[in-house]
DNA sequence: AATGGGACCTGCGCGC
DNA sequence: TGCGCGCAGGTCCCAT
């Protein structure tokens, strides 16, 4: 125990798809701010003023971030970080911020640890966070991904989690994709064979796709828009399975700390 | 370029 | 049983 999963690409994509079905075209009538710490820009008062009366036109996901395209050329950028949740319809009770919509219901932003970020901007593309963001695995071919790995001497697992390298993969899916590709998390990227690089490209894509299909993984705080848990944790092969038998070879799953993060792998299957 | 550590946060597990 | 400490991690920032 002691593991936590933040929302990664599959979880944020799940929320995005559910939001699209229920809030497009609706108006933000009012904004209740219960904890201003999550509002990074502009100030709390301006934040409310900017949002009241706008219509939600579109929702975009970039890596692990969500961008609400609003009327009036404005954008609401949301990063859930560790424990952020978007819930609709919400009760507003435990929320840090609650958006009251024109349908009389509210969209709640919950965040137990208050590490997430909300901001209203006019040009999200020029934000440093997005300018530095690397491509998603979906934007790449196997050949392009392989080429990117050739130039890197870093350990493969922290590299997969580096959002400026590729975006969307975090601690959980890095572990699962490496297990499926039978690659040890401590290997340097440059040491991978062509065959291993291609396998990794495929397992990242496959793992993310399967997780989206099951509406993400709920190990700790993540919930879907309707407040339900995702089901993909039932399919994890190594993440949070320390000491349990490997699904392939039955030797116990190991856990080490790598770059300050819990790293799960099978010492026998992953070379 | 790569790596390491601290800060941001809070709730939980652990030890005594 | 109860209390207090340390850990968990995505991202940013700074130092080496």
PDB file of C-alpha atoms (C1' of nucleotides) in Angstrom:
ATOM      1  CA  UNK A   1       0.000   0.000   0.000  1.00  0.00           C
ATOM      2  CA  UNK A   2       0.980   3.610   0.144  1.00  0.00           C
ATOM      3  CA  UNK A   3       0.639   3.990  -3.589  1.00  0.00           C
ATOM      4  CA  UNK A   4      -1.224   6.790  -5.211  1.00  0.00           C
ATOM      5  CA  UNK A   5      -2.115   7.353  -8.767  1.00  0.00           C
ATOM      6  CA  UNK A   6      -2.641  10.706 -10.190  1.00  0.00           C
ATOM      7  CA  UNK A   7      -4.771  11.078 -13.245  1.00  0.00           C
ATOM      8  CA  UNK A   8      -2.692  10.294 -16.316  1.00  0.00           C
ATOM      9  CA  UNK A   9      -3.742  10.425 -19.956  1.00  0.00           C
ATOM     10  CA  UNK A  10      -6.418   7.670 -19.765  1.00  0.00           C
ATOM     11  CA  UNK A  11      -8.085   9.159 -16.706  1.00  0.00           C
ATOM     12  CA  UNK A  12      -8.106  12.685 -18.111  1.00  0.00           C
ATOM     13  CA  UNK A  13      -9.344  11.398 -21.478  1.00  0.00           C
ATOM     14  CA  UNK A  14     -12.195   9.582 -19.692  1.00  0.00           C
ATOM     15  CA  UNK A  15     -13.230  12.782 -17.947  1.00  0.00           C
ATOM     16  CA  UNK A  16     -12.969  14.710 -21.204  1.00  0.00           C
ATOM     17  CA  UNK A  17     -15.234  12.300 -23.100  1.00  0.00           C
ATOM     18  CA  UNK A  18     -17.811  12.367 -20.318  1.00  0.00           C
ATOM     19  CA  UNK A  19     -17.705  16.161 -20.063  1.00  0.00           C
ATOM     20  CA  UNK A  20     -18.286  16.485 -23.804  1.00  0.00           C
ATOM     21  CA  UNK A  21     -21.559  14.615 -23.487  1.00  0.00           C
ATOM     22  CA  UNK A  22     -23.003  16.787 -20.750  1.00  0.00           C
ATOM     23  CA  UNK A  23     -21.647  20.309 -20.631  1.00  0.00           C
ATOM     24  CA  UNK A  24     -20.999  21.532 -24.170  1.00  0.00           C
ATOM     25  CA  UNK A  25     -23.160  24.535 -25.013  1.00  0.00           C
ATOM     26  CA  UNK A  26     -23.973  25.215 -21.387  1.00  0.00           C
ATOM     27  CA  UNK A  27     -23.268  28.479 -19.674  1.00  0.00           C
ATOM     28  CA  UNK A  28     -21.367  29.101 -16.460  1.00  0.00           C
ATOM     29  CA  UNK A  29     -23.857  31.086 -14.383  1.00  0.00           C
ATOM     30  CA  UNK A  30     -21.759  31.591 -11.274  1.00  0.00           C
ATOM     31  CA  UNK A  31     -18.541  30.415  -9.649  1.00  0.00           C
ATOM     32  CA  UNK A  32     -18.213  29.491  -5.984  1.00  0.00           C
ATOM     33  CA  UNK A  33     -14.621  29.552  -4.711  1.00  0.00           C
ATOM     34  CA  UNK A  34     -14.218  27.631  -1.451  1.00  0.00           C
ATOM     35  CA  UNK A  35     -10.427  27.509  -1.613  1.00  0.00           C
ATOM     36  CA  UNK A  36      -8.614  30.116  -3.708  1.00  0.00           C
ATOM     37  CA  UNK A  37      -5.295  28.230  -3.540  1.00  0.00           C
ATOM     38  CA  UNK A  38      -6.131  26.190  -6.622  1.00  0.00           C
ATOM     39  CA  UNK A  39      -6.640  29.339  -8.695  1.00  0.00           C
ATOM     40  CA  UNK A  40      -3.283  30.258 -10.216  1.00  0.00           C
ATOM     41  CA  UNK A  41      -4.377  33.055 -12.519  1.00  0.00           C
ATOM     42  CA  UNK A  42      -5.820  35.596 -12.560  1.00  0.00           C
ATOM     43  CA  UNK A  43      -6.739  36.623  -8.993  1.00  0.00           C
ATOM     44  CA  UNK A  44      -9.734  34.963  -7.348  1.00  0.00           C
ATOM     45  CA  UNK A  45     -12.073  37.886  -7.978  1.00  0.00           C
ATOM     46  CA  UNK A  46     -11.025  38.288 -11.605  1.00  0.00           C
ATOM     47  CA  UNK A  47     -11.253  34.516 -12.091  1.00  0.00           C
ATOM     48  CA  UNK A  48     -14.919  34.561 -11.103  1.00  0.00           C
ATOM     49  CA  UNK A  49     -15.653  37.622 -13.202  1.00  0.00           C
ATOM     50  CA  UNK A  50     -13.956  36.154 -16.279  1.00  0.00           C
ATOM     51  CA  UNK A  51     -16.033  32.980 -16.086  1.00  0.00           C
ATOM     52  CA  UNK A  52     -19.485  34.190 -15.169  1.00  0.00           C
ATOM     53  CA  UNK A  53     -21.726  34.277 -18.229  1.00  0.00           C
ATOM     54  CA  UNK A  54     -19.456  32.422 -20.657  1.00  0.00           C
ATOM     55  CA  UNK A  55     -20.563  29.437 -22.739  1.00  0.00           C
ATOM     56  CA  UNK A  56     -18.522  26.212 -22.845  1.00  0.00           C
ATOM     57  CA  UNK A  57     -17.803  25.648 -26.510  1.00  0.00           C
ATOM     58  CA  UNK A  58     -15.258  22.850 -26.632  1.00  0.00           C
ATOM     59  CA  UNK A  59     -13.000  20.672 -24.486  1.00  0.00           C
ATOM     60  CA  UNK A  60      -9.434  19.802 -25.417  1.00  0.00           C
ATOM     61  CA  UNK A  61      -6.999  17.424 -23.692  1.00  0.00           C
ATOM     62  CA  UNK A  62      -3.260  17.943 -23.970  1.00  0.00           C
ATOM     63  CA  UNK A  63      -1.251  15.342 -22.092  1.00  0.00           C
ATOM     64  CA  UNK A  64      -2.703  15.289 -18.595  1.00  0.00           C
ATOM     65  CA  UNK A  65      -4.253  18.759 -18.849  1.00  0.00           C
ATOM     66  CA  UNK A  66      -7.789  19.790 -19.837  1.00  0.00           C
ATOM     67  CA  UNK A  67      -8.612  23.001 -21.661  1.00  0.00           C
ATOM     68  CA  UNK A  68     -12.170  24.327 -21.739  1.00  0.00           C
ATOM     69  CA  UNK A  69     -12.694  26.590 -24.748  1.00  0.00           C
ATOM     70  CA  UNK A  70     -15.099  29.341 -23.745  1.00  0.00           C
ATOM     71  CA  UNK A  71     -16.981  32.098 -25.503  1.00  0.00           C
ATOM     72  CA  UNK A  72     -15.255  35.461 -25.622  1.00  0.00           C
ATOM     73  CA  UNK A  73     -11.888  34.001 -26.586  1.00  0.00           C
ATOM     74  CA  UNK A  74     -11.175  32.665 -23.105  1.00  0.00           C
ATOM     75  CA  UNK A  75      -9.901  29.287 -21.940  1.00  0.00           C
ATOM     76  CA  UNK A  76     -10.151  27.526 -18.587  1.00  0.00           C
ATOM     77  CA  UNK A  77      -7.051  25.373 -18.124  1.00  0.00           C
ATOM     78  CA  UNK A  78      -7.312  22.575 -15.539  1.00  0.00           C
ATOM     79  CA  UNK A  79      -4.521  20.346 -14.256  1.00  0.00           C
ATOM     80  CA  UNK A  80      -5.675  17.766 -11.699  1.00  0.00           C
ATOM     81  CA  UNK A  81      -2.123  16.958 -10.538  1.00  0.00           C
ATOM     82  CA  UNK A  82      -2.339  14.411  -7.700  1.00  0.00           C
ATOM     83  CA  UNK A  83      -5.797  14.500  -6.221  1.00  0.00           C
ATOM     84  CA  UNK A  84      -7.890  16.800  -8.378  1.00  0.00           C
ATOM     85  CA  UNK A  85     -11.340  15.609  -9.402  1.00  0.00           C
ATOM     86  CA  UNK A  86     -13.993  17.000 -11.719  1.00  0.00           C
ATOM     87  CA  UNK A  87     -17.447  15.821 -10.734  1.00  0.00           C
ATOM     88  CA  UNK A  88     -20.781  16.494 -12.432  1.00  0.00           C
ATOM     89  CA  UNK A  89     -23.375  16.886 -11.223  1.00  0.00           C
ATOM     90  CA  UNK A  90     -21.652  17.991  -8.041  1.00  0.00           C
ATOM     91  CA  UNK A  91     -22.918  18.755  -4.590  1.00  0.00           C
ATOM     92  CA  UNK A  92     -20.610  21.770  -4.107  1.00  0.00           C
ATOM     93  CA  UNK A  93     -20.114  20.637  -0.515  1.00  0.00           C
ATOM     94  CA  UNK A  94     -16.514  19.446  -0.430  1.00  0.00           C
ATOM     95  CA  UNK A  95     -15.445  21.201  -3.583  1.00  0.00           C
ATOM     96  CA  UNK A  96     -12.618  23.691  -3.797  1.00  0.00           C
ATOM     97  CA  UNK A  97     -14.374  25.423  -6.690  1.00  0.00           C
ATOM     98  CA  UNK A  98     -17.917  24.877  -7.931  1.00  0.00           C
ATOM     99  CA  UNK A  99     -19.165  26.082 -11.299  1.00  0.00           C
ATOM    100  CA  UNK A 100     -22.923  26.567 -11.413  1.00  0.00           C
ATOM    101  CA  UNK A 101     -24.186  25.896 -14.926  1.00  0.00           C
ATOM    102  CA  UNK A 102     -27.234  27.050 -16.865  1.00  0.00           C
ATOM    103  CA  UNK A 103     -28.887  23.640 -16.379  1.00  0.00           C
ATOM    104  CA  UNK A 104     -29.105  24.292 -12.641  1.00  0.00           C
ATOM    105  CA  UNK A 105     -26.464  21.668 -11.864  1.00  0.00           C
ATOM    106  CA  UNK A 106     -22.888  22.272 -10.830  1.00  0.00           C
ATOM    107  CA  UNK A 107     -19.517  21.103 -12.056  1.00  0.00           C
ATOM    108  CA  UNK A 108     -17.288  20.629  -9.010  1.00  0.00           C
ATOM    109  CA  UNK A 109     -13.543  20.796  -8.723  1.00  0.00           C
ATOM    110  CA  UNK A 110     -12.419  18.716  -5.720  1.00  0.00           C
ATOM    111  CA  UNK A 111      -8.819  18.431  -4.613  1.00  0.00           C
ATOM    112  CA  UNK A 112      -7.879  16.848  -1.293  1.00  0.00           C
ATOM    113  CA  UNK A 113      -4.268  18.005  -1.379  1.00  0.00           C
ATOM    114  CA  UNK A 114      -4.811  21.273  -3.193  1.00  0.00           C
ATOM    115  CA  UNK A 115      -1.983  20.631  -5.626  1.00  0.00           C
ATOM    116  CA  UNK A 116      -4.049  21.044  -8.783  1.00  0.00           C
ATOM    117  CA  UNK A 117      -4.282  24.190 -10.842  1.00  0.00           C
ATOM    118  CA  UNK A 118      -7.056  26.200 -12.427  1.00  0.00           C
ATOM    119  CA  UNK A 119      -6.431  29.225 -14.617  1.00  0.00           C
ATOM    120  CA  UNK A 120      -8.262  31.408 -17.073  1.00  0.00           C
ATOM    121  CA  UNK A 121      -6.144  32.529 -20.005  1.00  0.00           C
ATOM    122  CA  UNK A 122      -6.633  34.012 -23.477  1.00  0.00           C
ATOM    123  CA  UNK A 123      -3.812  32.080 -25.112  1.00  0.00           C
ATOM    124  CA  UNK A 124      -3.105  28.664 -23.647  1.00  0.00           C
ATOM    125  CA  UNK A 125      -0.692  27.696 -26.430  1.00  0.00           C
ATOM    126  CA  UNK A 126       1.798  30.315 -25.308  1.00  0.00           C
ATOM    127  CA  UNK A 127       1.888  28.956 -21.744  1.00  0.00           C
ATOM    128  CA  UNK A 128       5.331  27.602 -20.890  1.00  0.00           C
ATOM    129  CA  UNK A 129       3.731  24.353 -19.718  1.00  0.00           C
ATOM    130  CA  UNK A 130       2.259  23.640 -23.154  1.00  0.00           C
ATOM    131  CA  UNK A 131       5.175  25.026 -25.147  1.00  0.00           C
ATOM    132  CA  UNK A 132       7.526  22.624 -23.380  1.00  0.00           C
ATOM    133  CA  UNK A 133       5.140  19.671 -23.609  1.00  0.00           C
ATOM    134  CA  UNK A 134       6.320  16.783 -25.740  1.00  0.00           C
ATOM    135  CA  UNK A 135       4.137  14.856 -28.204  1.00  0.00           C
ATOM    136  CA  UNK A 136       1.751  12.169 -27.056  1.00  0.00           C
ATOM    137  CA  UNK A 137       2.478   8.611 -28.093  1.00  0.00           C
ATOM    138  CA  UNK A 138      -0.534   8.962 -30.421  1.00  0.00           C
ATOM    139  CA  UNK A 139       1.252  11.746 -32.323  1.00  0.00           C
ATOM    140  CA  UNK A 140       4.245   9.518 -33.111  1.00  0.00           C
ATOM    141  CA  UNK A 141       5.103   6.617 -35.362  1.00  0.00           C
ATOM    142  CA  UNK A 142       7.165   3.730 -33.999  1.00  0.00           C
ATOM    143  CA  UNK A 143      10.119   4.988 -36.042  1.00  0.00           C
ATOM    144  CA  UNK A 144       9.860   8.519 -34.664  1.00  0.00           C
ATOM    145  CA  UNK A 145       9.602   7.221 -31.101  1.00  0.00           C
ATOM    146  CA  UNK A 146      12.654   4.988 -31.597  1.00  0.00           C
ATOM    147  CA  UNK A 147      14.646   7.889 -32.948  1.00  0.00           C
ATOM    148  CA  UNK A 148      13.767  10.043 -29.942  1.00  0.00           C
ATOM    149  CA  UNK A 149      15.011   7.334 -27.588  1.00  0.00           C
ATOM    150  CA  UNK A 150      18.354   7.031 -29.381  1.00  0.00           C
ATOM    151  CA  UNK A 151      19.408  10.472 -28.257  1.00  0.00           C
ATOM    152  CA  UNK A 152      18.770   9.907 -24.543  1.00  0.00           C
ATOM    153  CA  UNK A 153      21.151   8.534 -21.956  1.00  0.00           C
ATOM    154  CA  UNK A 154      18.665   8.728 -19.085  1.00  0.00           C
ATOM    155  CA  UNK A 155      16.958   5.785 -17.470  1.00  0.00           C
ATOM    156  CA  UNK A 156      13.965   4.695 -19.463  1.00  0.00           C
ATOM    157  CA  UNK A 157      11.304   4.953 -16.788  1.00  0.00           C
ATOM    158  CA  UNK A 158      11.901   8.561 -15.691  1.00  0.00           C
ATOM    159  CA  UNK A 159      12.218   9.431 -19.378  1.00  0.00           C
ATOM    160  CA  UNK A 160       8.761   8.047 -20.182  1.00  0.00           C
ATOM    161  CA  UNK A 161       7.372  10.145 -17.341  1.00  0.00           C
ATOM    162  CA  UNK A 162       9.139  13.301 -18.523  1.00  0.00           C
ATOM    163  CA  UNK A 163       6.293  15.377 -19.970  1.00  0.00           C
ATOM    164  CA  UNK A 164       8.694  17.372 -22.133  1.00  0.00           C
ATOM    165  CA  UNK A 165       9.782  14.110 -23.767  1.00  0.00           C
ATOM    166  CA  UNK A 166       6.405  12.464 -24.260  1.00  0.00           C
ATOM    167  CA  UNK A 167       3.234  13.692 -22.587  1.00  0.00           C
ATOM    168  CA  UNK A 168       0.470  11.781 -20.868  1.00  0.00           C
ATOM    169  CA  UNK A 169       2.395   8.908 -19.291  1.00  0.00           C
ATOM    170  CA  UNK A 170       2.922   8.986 -15.531  1.00  0.00           C
ATOM    171  CA  UNK A 171       4.186   6.599 -12.889  1.00  0.00           C
ATOM    172  CA  UNK A 172       1.491   3.965 -13.273  1.00  0.00           C
ATOM    173  CA  UNK A 173       1.392   3.565 -17.046  1.00  0.00           C
ATOM    174  CA  UNK A 174       5.178   3.792 -17.364  1.00  0.00           C
ATOM    175  CA  UNK A 175       5.417   0.759 -15.060  1.00  0.00           C
ATOM    176  CA  UNK A 176       2.728  -1.187 -16.906  1.00  0.00           C
ATOM    177  CA  UNK A 177       4.105  -0.446 -20.376  1.00  0.00           C
ATOM    178  CA  UNK A 178       7.660  -1.411 -19.376  1.00  0.00           C
ATOM    179  CA  UNK A 179       6.436  -4.679 -17.876  1.00  0.00           C
ATOM    180  CA  UNK A 180       4.585  -5.600 -21.046  1.00  0.00           C
ATOM    181  CA  UNK A 181       7.629  -4.754 -23.149  1.00  0.00           C
ATOM    182  CA  UNK A 182       9.821  -6.809 -20.742  1.00  0.00           C
ATOM    183  CA  UNK A 183      12.166  -3.862 -20.232  1.00  0.00           C
ATOM    184  CA  UNK A 184      13.780  -3.169 -16.851  1.00  0.00           C
ATOM    185  CA  UNK A 185      12.977   0.355 -15.560  1.00  0.00           C
ATOM    186  CA  UNK A 186      16.651   1.102 -14.829  1.00  0.00           C
ATOM    187  CA  UNK A 187      17.816   0.516 -18.406  1.00  0.00           C
ATOM    188  CA  UNK A 188      19.157   3.590 -20.178  1.00  0.00           C
ATOM    189  CA  UNK A 189      17.085   4.628 -23.187  1.00  0.00           C
ATOM    190  CA  UNK A 190      20.118   4.468 -25.451  1.00  0.00           C
ATOM    191  CA  UNK A 191      20.722   0.812 -24.536  1.00  0.00           C
ATOM    192  CA  UNK A 192      17.414  -0.418 -25.952  1.00  0.00           C
ATOM    193  CA  UNK A 193      17.516  -2.526 -29.111  1.00  0.00           C
ATOM    194  CA  UNK A 194      15.382  -1.635 -32.130  1.00  0.00           C
ATOM    195  CA  UNK A 195      13.124  -4.525 -31.271  1.00  0.00           C
ATOM    196  CA  UNK A 196      12.697  -3.319 -27.685  1.00  0.00           C
ATOM    197  CA  UNK A 197      11.968   0.235 -28.783  1.00  0.00           C
ATOM    198  CA  UNK A 198       9.279  -0.949 -31.147  1.00  0.00           C
ATOM    199  CA  UNK A 199       7.824  -3.199 -28.449  1.00  0.00           C
ATOM    200  CA  UNK A 200       7.740  -0.279 -26.030  1.00  0.00           C
ATOM    201  CA  UNK A 201       5.989   1.950 -28.545  1.00  0.00           C
ATOM    202  CA  UNK A 202       3.331  -0.715 -28.965  1.00  0.00           C
ATOM    203  CA  UNK A 203       2.902  -1.456 -25.267  1.00  0.00           C
ATOM    204  CA  UNK A 204       2.547   2.229 -24.340  1.00  0.00           C
ATOM    205  CA  UNK A 205      -0.158   2.652 -26.973  1.00  0.00           C
ATOM    206  CA  UNK A 206      -1.868  -0.585 -25.996  1.00  0.00           C
ATOM    207  CA  UNK A 207      -1.782   0.103 -22.247  1.00  0.00           C
ATOM    208  CA  UNK A 208      -3.208   3.606 -22.619  1.00  0.00           C
ATOM    209  CA  UNK A 209      -5.926   2.370 -24.983  1.00  0.00           C
ATOM    210  CA  UNK A 210      -6.965  -0.457 -22.669  1.00  0.00           C
ATOM    211  CA  UNK A 211      -7.039   1.897 -19.698  1.00  0.00           C
ATOM    212  CA  UNK A 212      -9.266   4.344 -21.591  1.00  0.00           C
ATOM    213  CA  UNK A 213     -11.568   1.448 -22.452  1.00  0.00           C
ATOM    214  CA  UNK A 214     -11.938   0.708 -18.727  1.00  0.00           C
ATOM    215  CA  UNK A 215     -12.341   4.389 -17.813  1.00  0.00           C
ATOM    216  CA  UNK A 216      -8.962   4.632 -16.114  1.00  0.00           C
ATOM    217  CA  UNK A 217      -7.416   3.291 -12.900  1.00  0.00           C
ATOM    218  CA  UNK A 218      -8.636   4.190  -9.427  1.00  0.00           C
ATOM    219  CA  UNK A 219      -5.869   3.299  -6.994  1.00  0.00           C
ATOM    220  CA  UNK A 220      -6.395   6.324  -4.822  1.00  0.00           C
ATOM    221  CA  UNK A 221      -8.357   9.467  -5.587  1.00  0.00           C
ATOM    222  CA  UNK A 222      -9.286   9.333  -9.216  1.00  0.00           C
ATOM    223  CA  UNK A 223     -12.963   9.141 -10.096  1.00  0.00           C
ATOM    224  CA  UNK A 224     -14.799   9.577 -13.373  1.00  0.00           C
ATOM    225  CA  UNK A 225     -16.997  12.608 -13.977  1.00  0.00           C
ATOM    226  CA  UNK A 226     -19.996  10.901 -12.377  1.00  0.00           C
ATOM    227  CA  UNK A 227     -17.917  10.128  -9.278  1.00  0.00           C
ATOM    228  CA  UNK A 228     -17.420   6.424 -10.028  1.00  0.00           C
ATOM    229  CA  UNK A 229     -14.162   4.521  -9.912  1.00  0.00           C
ATOM    230  CA  UNK A 230     -12.341   3.457 -13.050  1.00  0.00           C
ATOM    231  CA  UNK A 231     -11.922  -0.290 -13.527  1.00  0.00           C
ATOM    232  CA  UNK A 232      -8.457  -0.578 -14.989  1.00  0.00           C
ATOM    233  CA  UNK A 233      -6.765  -1.241 -11.619  1.00  0.00           C
ATOM    234  CA  UNK A 234      -8.156  -4.793 -11.901  1.00  0.00           C
ATOM    235  CA  UNK A 235      -5.898  -5.263 -14.911  1.00  0.00           C
ATOM    236  CA  UNK A 236      -2.649  -3.888 -13.481  1.00  0.00           C
ATOM    237  CA  UNK A 237       0.175  -6.377 -13.847  1.00  0.00           C
ATOM    238  CA  UNK A 238       2.821  -4.717 -11.656  1.00  0.00           C
ATOM    239  CA  UNK A 239       1.662  -1.337 -10.340  1.00  0.00           C
ATOM    240  CA  UNK A 240       0.880  -1.476  -6.611  1.00  0.00           C
ATOM    241  CA  UNK A 241       1.435  -5.271  -6.646  1.00  0.00           C
ATOM    242  CA  UNK A 242       4.641  -5.389  -4.598  1.00  0.00           C
ATOM    243  CA  UNK A 243       5.310  -8.913  -3.291  1.00  0.00           C
ATOM    244  CA  UNK A 244       2.483 -10.457  -5.303  1.00  0.00           C
ATOM    245  CA  UNK A 245       3.373 -13.103  -7.886  1.00  0.00           C
ATOM    246  CA  UNK A 246       4.225 -11.931 -11.388  1.00  0.00           C
ATOM    247  CA  UNK A 247       1.342 -12.766 -13.730  1.00  0.00           C
ATOM    248  CA  UNK A 248       3.824 -14.400 -16.117  1.00  0.00           C
ATOM    249  CA  UNK A 249       6.541 -16.119 -14.037  1.00  0.00           C
ATOM    250  CA  UNK A 250       5.115 -16.043 -10.476  1.00  0.00           C
ATOM    251  CA  UNK A 251       8.233 -14.489  -8.943  1.00  0.00           C
ATOM    252  CA  UNK A 252       7.318 -11.654  -6.542  1.00  0.00           C
ATOM    253  CA  UNK A 253       6.841  -8.191  -8.014  1.00  0.00           C
ATOM    254  CA  UNK A 254       9.540  -5.811  -6.787  1.00  0.00           C
ATOM    255  CA  UNK A 255       9.281  -2.234  -5.688  1.00  0.00           C
ATOM    256  CA  UNK A 256      12.193   0.198  -5.729  1.00  0.00           C
ATOM    257  CA  UNK A 257      12.458   3.962  -5.493  1.00  0.00           C
ATOM    258  CA  UNK A 258      13.593   5.575  -8.718  1.00  0.00           C
ATOM    259  CA  UNK A 259      13.784   9.325  -9.058  1.00  0.00           C
ATOM    260  CA  UNK A 260      11.804   9.541  -5.836  1.00  0.00           C
ATOM    261  CA  UNK A 261       8.953   7.443  -7.196  1.00  0.00           C
ATOM    262  CA  UNK A 262       7.694   3.990  -6.372  1.00  0.00           C
ATOM    263  CA  UNK A 263       8.711   1.740  -9.243  1.00  0.00           C
ATOM    264  CA  UNK A 264       7.161  -1.695  -9.700  1.00  0.00           C
ATOM    265  CA  UNK A 265       8.582  -4.405 -11.933  1.00  0.00           C
ATOM    266  CA  UNK A 266       9.328  -8.101 -12.284  1.00  0.00           C
ATOM    267  CA  UNK A 267      13.048  -8.717 -11.841  1.00  0.00           C
ATOM    268  CA  UNK A 268      12.828 -11.945 -13.783  1.00  0.00           C
ATOM    269  CA  UNK A 269      10.689 -10.948 -16.781  1.00  0.00           C
ATOM    270  CA  UNK A 270      12.100  -7.450 -17.276  1.00  0.00           C
ATOM    271  CA  UNK A 271      15.670  -7.391 -18.483  1.00  0.00           C
TER     272      UNK A 271
ATOM    273  C1'  DA B   1      22.759  16.971 -20.239  1.00  0.00           C
ATOM    274  C1'  DA B   2      21.636  14.511 -16.312  1.00  0.00           C
ATOM    275  C1'  DT B   3      20.588  14.088 -11.653  1.00  0.00           C
ATOM    276  C1'  DG B   4      19.121  15.248  -7.012  1.00  0.00           C
ATOM    277  C1'  DG B   5      16.651  17.644  -3.689  1.00  0.00           C
ATOM    278  C1'  DG B   6      13.109  20.917  -1.873  1.00  0.00           C
ATOM    279  C1'  DA B   7       8.551  23.042  -2.113  1.00  0.00           C
ATOM    280  C1'  DC B   8       3.824  22.650  -2.675  1.00  0.00           C
ATOM    281  C1'  DC B   9      -0.087  19.823   0.140  1.00  0.00           C
ATOM    282  C1'  DT B  10      -2.861  16.462   3.253  1.00  0.00           C
ATOM    283  C1'  DG B  11      -4.183  11.980   4.957  1.00  0.00           C
ATOM    284  C1'  DC B  12      -2.621   7.775   6.016  1.00  0.00           C
ATOM    285  C1'  DG B  13       0.434   4.111   8.065  1.00  0.00           C
ATOM    286  C1'  DC B  14       3.579   3.157  11.205  1.00  0.00           C
ATOM    287  C1'  DG B  15       6.167   3.048  15.589  1.00  0.00           C
ATOM    288  C1'  DC B  16       6.209   3.696  20.321  1.00  0.00           C
TER     289       DC B  16
ATOM    290  C1'  DT C   1      -5.636   3.347  22.396  1.00  0.00           C
ATOM    291  C1'  DG C   2      -3.433   7.744  20.978  1.00  0.00           C
ATOM    292  C1'  DC C   3      -0.205  10.729  19.248  1.00  0.00           C
ATOM    293  C1'  DG C   4       3.265  12.531  16.101  1.00  0.00           C
ATOM    294  C1'  DC C   5       6.254  11.870  12.467  1.00  0.00           C
ATOM    295  C1'  DG C   6       7.393  10.794   7.670  1.00  0.00           C
ATOM    296  C1'  DC C   7       6.025   9.450   3.326  1.00  0.00           C
ATOM    297  C1'  DA C   8       3.437   9.575  -1.198  1.00  0.00           C
ATOM    298  C1'  DG C   9       3.958  12.066  -6.024  1.00  0.00           C
ATOM    299  C1'  DG C  10       3.457  15.714 -10.748  1.00  0.00           C
ATOM    300  C1'  DT C  11       5.481  19.682 -11.673  1.00  0.00           C
ATOM    301  C1'  DC C  12       8.423  23.554 -11.049  1.00  0.00           C
ATOM    302  C1'  DC C  13      12.609  25.441  -9.526  1.00  0.00           C
ATOM    303  C1'  DC C  14      17.310  25.552  -8.063  1.00  0.00           C
ATOM    304  C1'  DA C  15      21.938  23.548  -7.448  1.00  0.00           C
ATOM    305  C1'  DT C  16      25.663  20.626  -8.793  1.00  0.00           C
TER     306       DT C  16
END
